[in-house]
CSV table of C-alpha atoms in Angstrom, one decimal:
chain,number,residue,atom,x,y,z
V,254,UNK,CA,-13.9,-8.8,50.7
V,255,UNK,CA,-13.9,-5.6,52.8
V,256,UNK,CA,-16.7,-3.0,53.2
V,257,UNK,CA,-15.1,-0.5,50.7
V,258,UNK,CA,-15.0,-3.1,48.0
V,259,UNK,CA,-18.5,-4.2,48.6
V,260,UNK,CA,-19.8,-0.6,48.3
V,261,UNK,CA,-18.0,-0.2,45.0
V,262,UNK,CA,-19.3,-3.5,43.6
V,263,UNK,CA,-22.9,-2.9,44.7
V,264,UNK,CA,-22.9,0.6,43.4
V,265,UNK,CA,-21.5,-0.4,40.0
V,266,UNK,CA,-23.8,-3.5,39.6
V,267,UNK,CA,-26.8,-1.2,39.9
V,268,UNK,CA,-25.1,1.3,37.6
V,269,UNK,CA,-24.9,4.3,39.9
V,270,UNK,CA,-22.2,6.9,40.0
V,271,UNK,CA,-20.7,8.1,43.3
V,272,UNK,CA,-22.9,11.3,43.0
V,273,UNK,CA,-26.1,9.2,42.6
V,274,UNK,CA,-25.3,7.1,45.6
V,275,UNK,CA,-24.4,10.2,47.6
V,276,UNK,CA,-27.7,11.8,46.7
V,277,UNK,CA,-29.7,8.7,47.8
V,278,UNK,CA,-27.6,8.6,51.1
V,279,UNK,CA,-28.0,12.3,51.6
V,280,UNK,CA,-24.3,12.7,52.0
V,281,UNK,CA,-21.6,14.4,49.8
V,282,UNK,CA,-19.8,12.6,46.9
V,283,UNK,CA,-16.6,13.1,48.9
V,284,UNK,CA,-18.0,10.9,51.7
V,285,UNK,CA,-18.8,8.1,49.3
V,286,UNK,CA,-15.4,8.5,47.7
V,287,UNK,CA,-13.8,8.2,51.2
V,288,UNK,CA,-15.8,5.1,52.0
V,289,UNK,CA,-14.8,3.4,48.7
V,290,UNK,CA,-11.1,4.3,49.1
V,291,UNK,CA,-11.0,3.1,52.8
V,292,UNK,CA,-10.2,6.6,54.0
V,293,UNK,CA,-13.3,6.5,56.3
V,294,UNK,CA,-16.0,4.1,57.4
V,295,UNK,CA,-19.7,4.9,57.3
V,296,UNK,CA,-21.4,4.9,60.8
V,297,UNK,CA,-24.0,2.4,61.8
V,298,UNK,CA,-26.9,4.4,60.6
V,299,UNK,CA,-25.3,4.8,57.2
V,300,UNK,CA,-24.6,1.0,57.1
V,301,UNK,CA,-28.4,0.4,57.7
V,302,UNK,CA,-29.3,2.8,54.9
V,303,UNK,CA,-26.8,1.2,52.5
V,304,UNK,CA,-28.3,-2.2,53.2
V,305,UNK,CA,-31.8,-0.9,52.5
V,306,UNK,CA,-30.7,0.9,49.3
V,307,UNK,CA,-28.8,-2.1,48.0
V,308,UNK,CA,-31.3,-4.6,49.4
V,309,UNK,CA,-28.6,-6.7,51.1
V,310,UNK,CA,-28.1,-7.6,54.8
V,311,UNK,CA,-26.0,-5.7,57.2
V,312,UNK,CA,-24.1,-8.9,57.8
V,313,UNK,CA,-23.0,-8.9,54.2
V,314,UNK,CA,-21.7,-5.4,54.5
V,315,UNK,CA,-20.0,-5.8,57.8
V,316,UNK,CA,-18.5,-9.3,57.6
V,317,UNK,CA,-15.5,-9.7,55.4
V,318,UNK,CA,-16.0,-13.4,55.1
V,319,UNK,CA,-19.5,-13.0,53.6
V,320,UNK,CA,-18.8,-12.8,49.9
V,321,UNK,CA,-22.1,-13.3,48.1
V,322,UNK,CA,-25.1,-10.9,48.7
V,323,UNK,CA,-28.7,-12.1,48.3
V,324,UNK,CA,-30.8,-9.8,46.2
V,325,UNK,CA,-34.5,-9.6,47.2
V,326,UNK,CA,-35.7,-7.8,44.1
V,327,UNK,CA,-33.2,-9.1,41.6
V,328,UNK,CA,-31.8,-5.6,41.3
V,329,UNK,CA,-28.2,-6.8,41.5
V,330,UNK,CA,-26.8,-8.6,38.6
V,331,UNK,CA,-23.2,-9.6,39.0
V,332,UNK,CA,-22.4,-9.8,35.3
V,333,UNK,CA,-19.6,-7.3,35.2
V,334,UNK,CA,-16.0,-8.4,34.5
V,335,UNK,CA,-13.4,-7.7,37.2
V,336,UNK,CA,-10.1,-6.4,35.9
V,337,UNK,CA,-6.9,-7.1,37.8
V,338,UNK,CA,-3.9,-4.9,38.1
V,339,UNK,CA,-2.0,-7.2,35.7
V,340,UNK,CA,-4.8,-7.0,33.1
V,341,UNK,CA,-5.0,-3.2,33.3
V,342,UNK,CA,-1.2,-2.8,32.9
V,343,UNK,CA,-1.2,-5.2,30.0
V,344,UNK,CA,-4.0,-3.2,28.4
V,345,UNK,CA,-1.9,0.0,28.6
V,346,UNK,CA,1.1,-1.8,27.2
V,347,UNK,CA,-0.8,-3.2,24.2
V,348,UNK,CA,-2.5,0.1,23.6
V,349,UNK,CA,0.8,1.9,23.6
V,350,UNK,CA,2.4,-0.6,21.3
V,351,UNK,CA,-0.5,0.0,18.9
V,352,UNK,CA,-0.1,3.8,19.2
V,353,UNK,CA,3.6,3.6,18.4
V,354,UNK,CA,2.9,1.7,15.3
V,355,UNK,CA,0.3,4.3,14.2
V,356,UNK,CA,2.7,7.1,15.1
V,357,UNK,CA,5.5,5.5,13.0
V,358,UNK,CA,3.1,5.0,10.1
V,359,UNK,CA,2.0,8.6,10.2
V,360,UNK,CA,5.6,9.9,10.6
V,361,UNK,CA,6.7,8.0,7.4
V,362,UNK,CA,3.7,9.2,5.4
V,363,UNK,CA,4.1,12.8,6.3
V,364,UNK,CA,7.9,12.6,5.9
V,365,UNK,CA,7.8,10.6,2.7
V,366,UNK,CA,8.5,13.6,0.5
V,367,UNK,CA,11.6,14.6,2.5
V,368,UNK,CA,14.0,12.5,0.3
V,369,UNK,CA,12.4,14.1,-2.8
V,370,UNK,CA,13.0,17.6,-1.6
V,371,UNK,CA,16.5,16.7,-0.5
V,372,UNK,CA,17.3,15.3,-4.0
V,373,UNK,CA,15.8,18.3,-5.7
V,374,UNK,CA,17.8,20.7,-3.5
V,375,UNK,CA,21.0,18.8,-4.5
V,376,UNK,CA,20.0,19.0,-8.1
V,377,UNK,CA,19.4,22.8,-7.8
V,378,UNK,CA,23.0,23.3,-6.5
V,379,UNK,CA,24.4,21.2,-9.4
V,380,UNK,CA,26.1,18.8,-6.9
V,381,UNK,CA,26.8,15.1,-7.5
V,382,UNK,CA,25.9,15.6,-11.2
V,383,UNK,CA,22.2,15.0,-10.3
V,384,UNK,CA,19.7,16.3,-12.8
V,385,UNK,CA,16.2,17.4,-11.8
V,386,UNK,CA,14.6,14.5,-13.7
V,387,UNK,CA,16.7,11.9,-12.0
V,388,UNK,CA,16.1,13.6,-8.6
V,389,UNK,CA,12.3,13.6,-9.2
V,390,UNK,CA,12.2,10.0,-10.3
V,391,UNK,CA,14.3,8.7,-7.4
V,392,UNK,CA,12.4,10.9,-5.0
V,393,UNK,CA,9.0,9.5,-6.1
V,394,UNK,CA,10.3,5.9,-5.8
V,395,UNK,CA,11.4,6.7,-2.2
V,396,UNK,CA,8.0,8.2,-1.5
V,397,UNK,CA,6.3,5.0,-2.6
V,398,UNK,CA,8.7,2.9,-0.5
V,399,UNK,CA,8.2,5.0,2.6
V,400,UNK,CA,4.4,5.1,2.2
V,401,UNK,CA,4.4,1.3,1.8
V,402,UNK,CA,6.3,0.9,5.0
V,403,UNK,CA,4.0,3.3,6.8
V,404,UNK,CA,0.9,1.4,5.6
V,405,UNK,CA,2.4,-1.8,6.9
V,406,UNK,CA,2.6,-0.3,10.3
V,407,UNK,CA,-1.1,0.6,10.2
V,408,UNK,CA,-1.9,-3.0,9.1
V,409,UNK,CA,0.1,-4.4,12.0
V,410,UNK,CA,-2.1,-2.7,14.6
V,411,UNK,CA,-4.7,-5.4,13.9
V,412,UNK,CA,-2.7,-7.9,16.0
V,413,UNK,CA,-3.7,-6.0,19.2
V,414,UNK,CA,-7.5,-5.6,18.7
V,415,UNK,CA,-8.5,-9.0,20.3
V,416,UNK,CA,-6.3,-8.3,23.3
V,417,UNK,CA,-7.9,-4.9,23.8
V,418,UNK,CA,-11.5,-6.0,23.3
V,419,UNK,CA,-12.1,-6.9,27.0
V,420,UNK,CA,-11.5,-3.4,28.3
V,421,UNK,CA,-12.5,-1.6,25.1
V,422,UNK,CA,-15.9,-3.1,24.6
V,423,UNK,CA,-17.1,-4.7,27.8
V,424,UNK,CA,-18.5,-3.4,31.0
V,425,UNK,CA,-16.0,-4.0,33.8
V,426,UNK,CA,-15.0,-3.2,37.3
V,427,UNK,CA,-11.6,-2.9,38.9
V,428,UNK,CA,-10.2,-5.3,41.4
V,429,UNK,CA,-9.3,-3.8,44.8
V,430,UNK,CA,-6.3,-1.5,44.6
V,431,UNK,CA,-6.3,-1.1,40.8
V,432,UNK,CA,-8.1,2.3,40.9
V,433,UNK,CA,-5.7,3.8,43.5
V,434,UNK,CA,-2.7,2.5,41.6
V,435,UNK,CA,-3.8,4.0,38.2
V,436,UNK,CA,-5.0,7.2,39.8
V,437,UNK,CA,-1.4,7.7,41.1
V,438,UNK,CA,-0.1,6.8,37.6
V,439,UNK,CA,-2.3,9.4,36.0
V,440,UNK,CA,-1.3,12.1,38.5
V,441,UNK,CA,2.3,11.5,37.8
V,442,UNK,CA,1.8,11.3,34.1
V,443,UNK,CA,-0.4,14.5,33.8
V,444,UNK,CA,2.7,16.8,33.8
V,445,UNK,CA,4.4,14.8,31.1
V,446,UNK,CA,1.1,14.8,29.1
V,447,UNK,CA,0.7,18.6,29.3
V,448,UNK,CA,4.3,19.2,28.4
V,449,UNK,CA,4.3,16.9,25.3
V,450,UNK,CA,0.9,18.1,24.2
V,451,UNK,CA,2.0,21.7,24.4
V,452,UNK,CA,5.2,20.9,22.5
V,453,UNK,CA,3.4,19.1,19.7
V,454,UNK,CA,0.9,21.9,19.2
V,455,UNK,CA,3.8,24.4,19.1
V,456,UNK,CA,5.5,22.3,16.5
V,457,UNK,CA,2.4,22.5,14.3
V,458,UNK,CA,2.0,26.3,14.8
V,459,UNK,CA,5.6,27.2,14.2
V,460,UNK,CA,6.3,24.7,11.4
V,461,UNK,CA,5.9,27.3,8.7
V,462,UNK,CA,8.4,29.7,10.4
V,463,UNK,CA,11.6,28.2,8.9
V,464,UNK,CA,10.1,28.3,5.4
V,465,UNK,CA,9.0,31.9,5.8
V,466,UNK,CA,12.4,33.0,7.2
V,467,UNK,CA,14.2,31.1,4.4
V,468,UNK,CA,12.0,32.8,1.7
V,469,UNK,CA,12.6,36.2,3.2
V,470,UNK,CA,16.4,35.9,3.7
V,471,UNK,CA,17.3,34.0,0.6
V,472,UNK,CA,14.5,33.1,-1.7
V,473,UNK,CA,16.7,30.5,-3.5
V,474,UNK,CA,14.9,27.4,-4.6
V,475,UNK,CA,17.4,25.2,-2.9
V,476,UNK,CA,16.9,27.0,0.4
V,477,UNK,CA,13.2,26.8,0.1
V,478,UNK,CA,13.4,23.1,-0.5
V,479,UNK,CA,15.5,22.6,2.6
V,480,UNK,CA,13.1,24.7,4.6
V,481,UNK,CA,10.3,22.5,3.3
V,482,UNK,CA,12.1,19.5,4.7
V,483,UNK,CA,12.3,21.3,8.1
V,484,UNK,CA,8.6,22.1,7.9
V,485,UNK,CA,7.6,18.4,7.2
V,486,UNK,CA,9.9,17.1,9.9
V,487,UNK,CA,8.4,19.5,12.4
V,488,UNK,CA,4.9,18.4,11.6
V,489,UNK,CA,5.8,14.7,11.5
V,490,UNK,CA,7.6,15.0,14.9
V,491,UNK,CA,4.7,16.8,16.4
V,492,UNK,CA,2.3,14.0,15.4
V,493,UNK,CA,4.8,11.3,16.4
V,494,UNK,CA,4.9,12.8,19.9
V,495,UNK,CA,1.2,13.5,20.1
V,496,UNK,CA,-0.3,10.1,19.3
V,497,UNK,CA,1.4,8.0,22.0
V,498,UNK,CA,1.1,10.6,24.8
V,499,UNK,CA,-2.6,11.1,24.0
V,500,UNK,CA,-3.2,7.3,23.9
V,501,UNK,CA,-1.6,6.8,27.3
V,502,UNK,CA,-3.6,9.5,28.8
V,503,UNK,CA,-6.8,8.1,27.3
V,504,UNK,CA,-5.9,4.6,28.6
V,505,UNK,CA,-5.5,5.8,32.2
V,506,UNK,CA,-8.8,7.6,32.0
V,507,UNK,CA,-10.5,4.6,30.4
V,508,UNK,CA,-9.4,2.3,33.2
V,509,UNK,CA,-10.2,4.8,36.0
V,510,UNK,CA,-13.7,5.6,34.7
V,511,UNK,CA,-14.5,1.9,34.1
V,512,UNK,CA,-17.6,0.3,32.6
V,513,UNK,CA,-19.9,1.3,29.8
V,514,UNK,CA,-20.1,5.1,30.3
V,515,UNK,CA,-16.5,5.5,28.9
V,516,UNK,CA,-17.1,3.1,26.0
V,517,UNK,CA,-18.3,5.9,23.7
V,518,UNK,CA,-15.1,7.8,24.2
V,519,UNK,CA,-13.2,4.6,23.5
V,520,UNK,CA,-15.0,4.1,20.3
V,521,UNK,CA,-14.3,7.7,19.3
V,522,UNK,CA,-10.6,7.1,20.0
V,523,UNK,CA,-10.6,4.1,17.7
V,524,UNK,CA,-12.3,6.1,15.0
V,525,UNK,CA,-9.6,8.8,15.3
V,526,UNK,CA,-6.9,6.1,15.0
V,527,UNK,CA,-8.6,4.7,11.9
V,528,UNK,CA,-9.0,8.3,10.5
V,529,UNK,CA,-5.2,8.9,11.0
V,530,UNK,CA,-4.4,5.6,9.2
V,531,UNK,CA,-6.5,6.7,6.2
V,532,UNK,CA,-6.0,10.5,6.3
V,533,UNK,CA,-2.3,10.9,6.1
V,534,UNK,CA,-1.6,8.4,3.2
V,535,UNK,CA,-4.4,10.0,1.2
V,536,UNK,CA,-3.0,13.5,2.0
V,537,UNK,CA,0.4,12.4,0.8
V,538,UNK,CA,-1.1,11.0,-2.5
V,539,UNK,CA,-2.9,14.3,-3.0
V,540,UNK,CA,0.2,16.3,-2.3
V,541,UNK,CA,2.3,14.3,-4.7
V,542,UNK,CA,-0.3,14.5,-7.5
V,543,UNK,CA,-0.8,18.2,-7.1
V,544,UNK,CA,3.0,18.9,-6.9
V,545,UNK,CA,3.8,16.8,-10.0
V,546,UNK,CA,0.8,18.3,-11.9
V,547,UNK,CA,1.9,21.9,-11.2
V,548,UNK,CA,5.6,21.4,-10.6
V,549,UNK,CA,5.3,24.3,-8.2
V,550,UNK,CA,6.8,22.7,-5.0
V,551,UNK,CA,7.2,26.2,-3.5
V,552,UNK,CA,3.4,26.5,-3.3
V,553,UNK,CA,2.1,23.0,-2.7
V,554,UNK,CA,4.0,22.8,0.7
V,555,UNK,CA,1.1,24.8,2.2
V,556,UNK,CA,-1.0,21.6,2.1
V,557,UNK,CA,0.9,20.2,5.1
V,558,UNK,CA,0.3,22.9,7.8
V,559,UNK,CA,-3.3,23.3,6.6
V,560,UNK,CA,-3.9,19.6,6.7
V,561,UNK,CA,-2.5,19.4,10.3
V,562,UNK,CA,-5.0,22.0,11.4
V,563,UNK,CA,-7.8,20.3,9.4
V,564,UNK,CA,-7.0,17.0,11.1
V,565,UNK,CA,-7.4,18.6,14.5
V,566,UNK,CA,-10.6,20.2,13.3
V,567,UNK,CA,-11.9,16.8,12.2
V,568,UNK,CA,-11.2,15.3,15.6
V,569,UNK,CA,-13.1,18.2,17.2
V,570,UNK,CA,-16.0,17.6,14.8
V,571,UNK,CA,-16.1,13.9,15.7
V,572,UNK,CA,-16.4,14.9,19.4
V,573,UNK,CA,-19.1,17.5,18.6
V,574,UNK,CA,-21.2,15.0,16.6
V,575,UNK,CA,-20.9,12.4,19.3
V,576,UNK,CA,-22.0,14.8,22.0
V,577,UNK,CA,-25.0,15.9,19.8
V,578,UNK,CA,-26.0,12.2,19.4
V,579,UNK,CA,-25.6,11.4,23.1
């Protein structure tokens, strides 16, 4: 084990950040970062200070073949789990598989009323000899089918929970080279993340535009129904893009920040995933019930853009409450 790895391990075993170690060493955080990334080597005086701070011998720090430090005060407790590059990559793969299942489930729940609107639009134009009653009955059956499939996707996410537990719930440190590899991955992914995030938010914001334009230019019930389909598909597509890209970005940050300090954010992420699995099926049920009670499909559509904004607000509220309890 080289000096850089030993500094990282000793610092994390005590529970210090790079800033805290830098303060005790009377150097900048950038200096500590360079030591740990092998971009520079501390001079002899700094080595002596490190040995005093960590209560280990200089031989341990300087000799690569000395693997186990002896702690005088018992300060060091080597009870953290070391995560290899393969384990970190597997964690991201499992997390992304879980995110895609959630995204598919949400997409189906949000888009479950699309067949109903399509059938009602066909009935309005007197095509295929389809009556409104038959269209409504067939549409509701398709809604129930799509929601059932969507819920099955949510249930299937349970298969990944045990595989994610090691990094999600435990304190860990990264094996040598993992941090730099994932830092590079994050830097390359950041542009894609920003682009897809911006696109998803734009889909939410502009989802009502087709319906507004259709109402102004035509006003026919068949046109309004078709524009409602466009609105729902835009919202569903925005969510379908947002969930995986946000999950991947969160995974990279989880691995790079390591250990317990990031665990609270990980728990918040899991709460958000569970909220999505509950929120969208419930919303669909409310929408169907309201629409069938009033039979005013031209008004009840407003539930979808409002609910998309409300979902974002609920996530923000979760973050705010967690910060207040920190």
